Amino acid sequence: MRNFTSVHDVQDLNALVQSARTCKIFDPLQMKKGKGKTLGLIFMNPSLRTRLSTQKAGINLGMDVMIMNFSGEGWALETKEGVVMDGDKAEHIIEAAGVLGEYCDIIGLRSFPGLKDREADYSEEILNSLIKYSGVPVISLESATRHPLQSLADMVTIEEFKKVNKPKVVMSWAPHPRALPQSVPNSFVEWASKMDYELIVTHPEGYELSESFMNGVQIEYDQNKAFEGADFVYVKNWSSFEEYGKVLTTDRDWMISARKLRNSRDAKVMHCLPVRRNVVIADDILDGSQSIVVEEAGNRVCAAQAVIQEILKSL
Ligand code: SN0
């Protein structure tokens, strides 16, 4: 594997999930794998889990890790090619990427969508320019359309907690006051549909995700019905794909609470975090035994480690 931007970069998904689980067992030899190599992590947007778990993964592999917050600290970046740069953007991605490639052996990039221009967001301009001009492997730390490190950690978490061979996994939309990316849900369906799960997506009408990610995954518009017999409920808000970037409803009735899950099979509740309490998920779930959101976040380290380890093999 050279780049890690989506599940399509993964040759053997089950082997990668297994490798992530193995990374949890401390092995002193792992510290040698990345010795003398530099991992650069570039953030255009805020981060807690992705930043620290990827840094920790790099440290566990013996790498040197450099982190830079571009928003605020870097030069304002131009990403369009062939433009006259006489505005407020001081540096072009072409040079910035080339320079990062001089300093780093692997680069991670977080770049959220603008949620205004669907075509621009879904073309993944910044991520693709970094791949094109850096000359080194690139890891997505959540791009405009996907969050593959999160999804890998999610698959590891389901594998760890599942009690039946083929669990019923329900991804549910939940209300949120702001317009959020489709990256996490896009990525989750893309990964979960490749696993041996009964996968169902539930959301209000108008929140259909792009068919290129859904690929025929079943939608159940009745959330209560979707939750019947569920083993896992994966909660996430996203803004509309069709009416791009719009918040169509904030209907509080879609919030996940203990009452909502009473017909599930004592479903474990997952969320990528940060989660707004009593808007997205109620306290009675987050403070109870059904929530596995912290364990899920813990798995971000072994997921990142398995990916970096795989890329190091190609260097
Ligand atoms: C991001 C998202 O993609 O939805 C990051 C998830 C890993 N979440 C947010 O931006 C939440 C912001 C908020 O105001 O609650």
Coordinates of C-alpha atoms and ligand atoms in Angstrom, one line a residue:
M1 CA 0.0 0.0 0.0
R2 CA 1.4 3.4 -0.9
N3 CA -1.4 5.9 -0.1
F4 CA -4.2 5.4 2.4
T5 CA -7.2 7.5 1.3
S6 CA -10.0 5.0 1.2
V7 CA -10.9 1.4 1.6
H8 CA -10.0 1.0 -2.1
D9 CA -6.4 1.4 -1.2
V10 CA -6.5 -1.7 1.0
Q11 CA -5.7 -5.0 -0.7
D12 CA -6.9 -7.3 2.1
L13 CA -9.4 -5.7 4.5
N14 CA -9.6 -8.6 6.9
A15 CA -5.9 -8.8 7.1
L16 CA -5.6 -5.1 7.9
V17 CA -8.2 -5.3 10.6
Q18 CA -6.4 -8.3 12.1
S19 CA -3.1 -6.5 11.8
A20 CA -4.6 -3.5 13.8
R21 CA -5.7 -5.9 16.5
T22 CA -2.2 -7.5 16.7
C23 CA -0.7 -4.0 17.0
K24 CA -2.3 -3.7 20.4
I25 CA 0.0 -6.4 21.8
F26 CA 3.3 -4.7 22.7
D27 CA 6.2 -5.9 20.6
P28 CA 9.6 -4.2 21.2
L29 CA 10.5 -5.0 17.6
Q30 CA 7.8 -2.6 16.3
M31 CA 9.9 0.3 17.4
K32 CA 12.5 -0.5 14.7
K33 CA 10.0 -0.4 11.8
G34 CA 9.9 3.3 11.5
K35 CA 13.4 4.2 12.9
G36 CA 15.0 7.1 10.9
K37 CA 11.7 7.9 9.1
T38 CA 9.7 11.1 9.5
L39 CA 5.9 11.3 9.7
G40 CA 4.5 14.8 9.0
L41 CA 0.9 15.5 10.0
I42 CA -0.8 18.5 8.4
F43 CA -4.1 19.9 9.8
M44 CA -6.3 22.4 8.0
N45 CA -9.0 21.8 10.6
P46 CA -9.3 21.0 14.3
S47 CA -8.5 17.5 15.7
L48 CA -8.1 15.7 19.0
R49 CA -8.2 11.9 18.4
T50 CA -6.8 11.9 14.8
R51 CA -3.9 14.1 15.8
L52 CA -2.9 12.3 19.0
S53 CA -3.6 8.8 17.9
T54 CA -1.7 9.1 14.6
Q55 CA 1.2 10.8 16.5
K56 CA 1.2 8.0 19.0
A57 CA 1.1 5.4 16.3
G58 CA 4.2 7.0 14.7
I59 CA 6.0 7.1 18.1
N60 CA 5.1 3.4 18.6
L61 CA 6.8 2.6 15.3
G62 CA 9.9 4.6 16.3
M63 CA 9.3 7.4 13.8
D64 CA 10.0 11.1 14.3
V65 CA 6.7 12.9 14.1
M66 CA 6.2 16.6 13.0
I67 CA 2.8 18.3 13.3
M68 CA 1.7 21.6 11.8
N69 CA -1.7 23.3 12.0
F70 CA -1.9 25.1 8.6
S71 CA -5.0 27.1 9.5
G72 CA -3.5 30.1 11.3
E73 CA 0.1 28.9 11.3
G74 CA 0.8 28.2 7.6
W75 CA 0.6 30.5 4.6
A76 CA -2.8 30.8 3.1
L77 CA -2.8 28.1 0.4
E78 CA -3.8 28.4 -3.3
T79 CA -5.0 25.1 -4.7
K80 CA -6.3 26.2 -8.2
E81 CA -3.8 25.7 -11.0
G82 CA -2.9 28.5 -13.5
V83 CA -4.2 31.4 -11.4
V84 CA -2.6 34.8 -10.9
M85 CA -1.8 34.8 -7.2
D86 CA -2.3 38.5 -6.5
G87 CA -4.9 38.0 -3.8
D88 CA -4.6 36.9 -0.2
K89 CA -3.1 33.4 -0.9
A90 CA 0.7 33.5 -0.5
E91 CA 1.7 29.9 -1.3
H92 CA 0.7 27.4 -3.9
I93 CA 0.0 23.7 -2.9
I94 CA 2.5 22.7 -5.7
E95 CA 5.4 24.2 -3.8
A96 CA 4.0 23.4 -0.3
A97 CA 3.5 19.7 -1.2
G98 CA 7.0 19.5 -2.8
V99 CA 8.6 21.0 0.3
L100 CA 6.7 18.7 2.7
G101 CA 7.9 15.8 0.6
E102 CA 11.5 16.9 1.1
Y103 CA 11.1 16.8 4.9
C104 CA 8.8 13.8 5.4
D105 CA 8.8 10.1 4.4
I106 CA 5.0 9.9 4.9
I107 CA 2.5 12.8 5.1
G108 CA -0.9 12.8 6.8
L109 CA -3.5 15.4 5.8
R110 CA -6.7 16.6 7.3
S111 CA -8.8 18.7 5.0
F112 CA -12.5 19.1 5.6
P113 CA -15.0 20.0 2.8
G114 CA -16.2 23.6 2.4
L115 CA -19.8 22.2 2.0
K116 CA -20.6 24.9 -0.5
D117 CA -19.4 23.5 -3.9
R118 CA -20.2 19.8 -4.1
E119 CA -18.2 19.1 -7.2
A120 CA -15.1 20.9 -5.8
D121 CA -15.4 19.0 -2.4
Y122 CA -15.9 15.6 -4.1
S123 CA -12.9 16.2 -6.4
E124 CA -10.6 16.1 -3.3
E125 CA -8.4 18.8 -4.7
I126 CA -6.1 19.3 -1.7
L127 CA -5.6 15.6 -1.0
N128 CA -5.0 14.8 -4.7
S129 CA -2.6 17.7 -5.1
L130 CA -0.6 16.6 -2.1
I131 CA -0.3 13.1 -3.5
K132 CA 0.6 14.4 -6.9
Y133 CA 3.3 17.0 -5.9
S134 CA 4.8 15.6 -2.6
G135 CA 6.2 12.5 -4.2
V136 CA 5.8 10.6 -0.9
P137 CA 3.0 8.4 0.5
V138 CA -0.1 10.2 1.8
I139 CA -2.5 9.2 4.5
S140 CA -6.0 10.8 4.8
L141 CA -6.6 12.1 8.3
E142 CA -10.2 12.9 7.1
S143 CA -10.7 14.4 3.8
A144 CA -13.6 16.2 2.2
T145 CA -15.4 12.9 1.5
R146 CA -13.9 10.2 3.7
H147 CA -12.4 9.3 7.1
P148 CA -10.7 6.0 6.4
L149 CA -8.6 5.8 9.7
Q150 CA -11.8 6.3 11.6
S151 CA -13.6 3.6 9.6
L152 CA -10.7 1.1 10.2
A153 CA -10.9 1.8 13.9
D154 CA -14.7 1.3 13.7
M155 CA -14.3 -2.1 12.0
V156 CA -11.7 -3.2 14.7
T157 CA -14.2 -2.1 17.4
I158 CA -17.1 -4.0 15.9
E159 CA -15.0 -7.1 15.6
E160 CA -13.9 -6.8 19.2
F161 CA -17.4 -6.3 20.6
K162 CA -19.6 -8.5 18.3
K163 CA -21.4 -11.4 20.0
V164 CA -22.7 -13.0 16.8
N165 CA -20.9 -13.9 13.6
K166 CA -23.0 -11.5 11.4
P167 CA -24.1 -8.6 13.6
K168 CA -26.8 -6.2 12.6
V169 CA -25.1 -2.8 12.2
V170 CA -27.3 0.3 11.9
M171 CA -25.8 3.6 10.9
S172 CA -28.2 6.3 12.1
W173 CA -28.3 10.0 11.3
A174 CA -28.9 12.2 14.4
P175 CA -29.7 15.9 14.7
H176 CA -27.0 18.6 15.0
P177 CA -27.2 22.4 14.9
R178 CA -24.4 22.8 12.3
A179 CA -23.8 21.5 8.8
L180 CA -21.2 18.6 9.1
P181 CA -19.3 16.7 6.4
Q182 CA -20.5 13.4 4.9
S183 CA -17.0 12.1 5.2
V184 CA -17.5 9.8 8.3
P185 CA -20.8 8.3 7.1
N186 CA -19.6 7.9 3.5
S187 CA -16.5 6.1 4.7
F188 CA -18.4 4.0 7.3
V189 CA -20.8 2.5 4.7
E190 CA -17.9 2.0 2.3
W191 CA -16.0 -0.1 4.9
A192 CA -18.9 -1.8 6.7
S193 CA -20.5 -3.0 3.4
K194 CA -17.3 -4.9 2.7
M195 CA -17.5 -6.8 6.1
D196 CA -19.8 -9.7 6.9
Y197 CA -22.5 -7.4 8.6
E198 CA -26.2 -6.9 8.1
L199 CA -25.9 -3.2 7.3
I200 CA -28.8 -0.7 7.4
V201 CA -28.7 3.1 7.1
T202 CA -31.5 5.2 8.7
H203 CA -32.0 8.9 8.2
P204 CA -34.8 11.4 7.4
E205 CA -35.7 11.9 3.8
G206 CA -33.4 14.3 2.0
Y207 CA -30.3 12.9 3.8
E208 CA -29.5 10.2 1.2
L209 CA -25.7 9.8 0.8
S210 CA -24.1 9.6 -2.6
E211 CA -24.9 6.3 -4.4
S212 CA -21.2 6.0 -5.1
F213 CA -20.7 5.3 -1.4
M214 CA -24.0 3.6 -0.6
N215 CA -23.7 1.1 -3.5
G216 CA -27.2 -0.3 -2.8
V217 CA -26.9 -0.5 1.0
Q218 CA -30.5 -0.7 2.4
I219 CA -32.1 2.6 3.7
E220 CA -34.9 2.4 6.4
Y221 CA -36.5 5.8 6.9
D222 CA -38.3 4.6 10.1
Q223 CA -35.5 4.9 12.7
N224 CA -37.4 2.8 15.3
K225 CA -37.9 0.0 12.8
A226 CA -34.2 0.1 11.8
F227 CA -33.1 -0.3 15.5
E228 CA -35.2 -3.5 16.0
G229 CA -32.7 -6.3 16.7
A230 CA -29.7 -4.1 16.2
D231 CA -26.3 -5.2 17.6
F232 CA -24.5 -1.9 16.9
V233 CA -25.9 1.6 16.3
Y234 CA -23.4 3.8 14.7
V235 CA -24.5 7.4 15.2
K236 CA -23.5 10.4 13.1
N237 CA -24.9 13.6 11.9
W238 CA -24.3 14.7 8.3
S239 CA -25.5 17.5 6.1
S240 CA -27.5 16.8 2.9
F241 CA -25.7 15.6 -0.2
E242 CA -28.6 16.3 -2.5
E243 CA -29.2 19.9 -1.2
Y244 CA -25.5 20.1 -0.7
G245 CA -24.3 21.2 2.7
K246 CA -27.7 22.1 4.0
V247 CA -29.3 21.3 7.4
L248 CA -32.8 20.2 6.3
T249 CA -34.1 19.3 9.8
T250 CA -32.9 19.3 13.4
D251 CA -35.8 17.1 14.6
R252 CA -34.9 16.2 18.2
D253 CA -36.8 13.0 17.9
W254 CA -33.9 11.5 16.0
M255 CA -31.5 11.8 19.0
I256 CA -30.3 8.5 20.3
S257 CA -31.5 7.6 23.8
A258 CA -32.0 4.5 25.9
R259 CA -35.8 4.6 25.1
K260 CA -35.0 4.5 21.4
L261 CA -32.8 1.4 21.7
R262 CA -35.2 -0.7 23.8
N263 CA -36.0 -2.9 20.9
S264 CA -32.4 -3.4 19.9
R265 CA -30.3 -6.4 21.1
D266 CA -28.8 -4.3 23.8
A267 CA -27.0 -2.5 21.0
K268 CA -23.6 -1.1 21.5
V269 CA -23.5 2.6 20.5
M270 CA -20.6 4.1 18.5
H271 CA -19.7 7.6 17.5
C272 CA -16.5 9.0 16.1
L273 CA -16.5 12.0 18.6
P274 CA -16.7 14.8 19.3
V275 CA -20.3 14.2 20.3
R276 CA -22.8 16.9 21.5
R277 CA -24.5 15.4 24.5
N278 CA -28.3 15.5 24.6
V279 CA -28.4 16.7 21.0
V280 CA -26.9 13.8 19.1
I281 CA -26.8 11.1 21.9
A282 CA -28.5 11.4 25.3
D283 CA -26.6 11.1 28.6
D284 CA -28.4 7.9 29.5
I285 CA -26.6 6.2 26.6
L286 CA -23.2 8.0 26.9
D287 CA -23.0 7.4 30.6
G288 CA -24.3 3.8 30.4
S289 CA -22.9 0.4 29.5
Q290 CA -24.1 0.5 25.9
S291 CA -21.7 3.2 24.9
I292 CA -18.4 2.1 23.5
V293 CA -17.3 5.5 22.1
V294 CA -14.2 5.8 24.3
E295 CA -13.0 2.2 23.4
E296 CA -13.7 3.1 19.7
A297 CA -11.5 6.2 20.0
G298 CA -8.8 4.1 21.7
N299 CA -8.7 1.9 18.6
R300 CA -7.7 4.9 16.5
V301 CA -4.1 4.2 17.6
C302 CA -3.8 0.5 16.5
A303 CA -5.7 1.4 13.3
A304 CA -3.2 4.2 12.4
Q305 CA -0.3 1.9 13.4
A306 CA -1.4 -0.9 11.1
V307 CA -1.7 1.6 8.2
I308 CA 1.6 3.3 8.7
Q309 CA 3.3 -0.1 9.2
E310 CA 1.9 -1.2 5.9
I311 CA 3.1 1.9 4.1
L312 CA 6.5 1.7 5.7
K313 CA 6.9 -1.7 3.9
S314 CA 6.7 0.1 0.6
L315 CA 9.4 2.7 1.4
Ligands
SN0_1 C1 -16.3 16.4 12.2 C2 -17.2 15.7 11.2 O1 -16.7 15.2 10.1 O2 -18.4 15.5 11.4 C3 -15.2 15.5 12.7 C4 -15.5 14.1 13.0 C5 -14.3 13.2 13.3 N1 -17.1 16.8 13.4 C6 -17.3 18.0 13.6 O3 -16.9 18.9 12.9 C7 -18.2 18.4 14.9 C8 -18.3 19.9 15.1 C9 -19.3 20.3 16.1 O4 -19.6 21.5 16.0 O5 -19.9 19.5 16.8

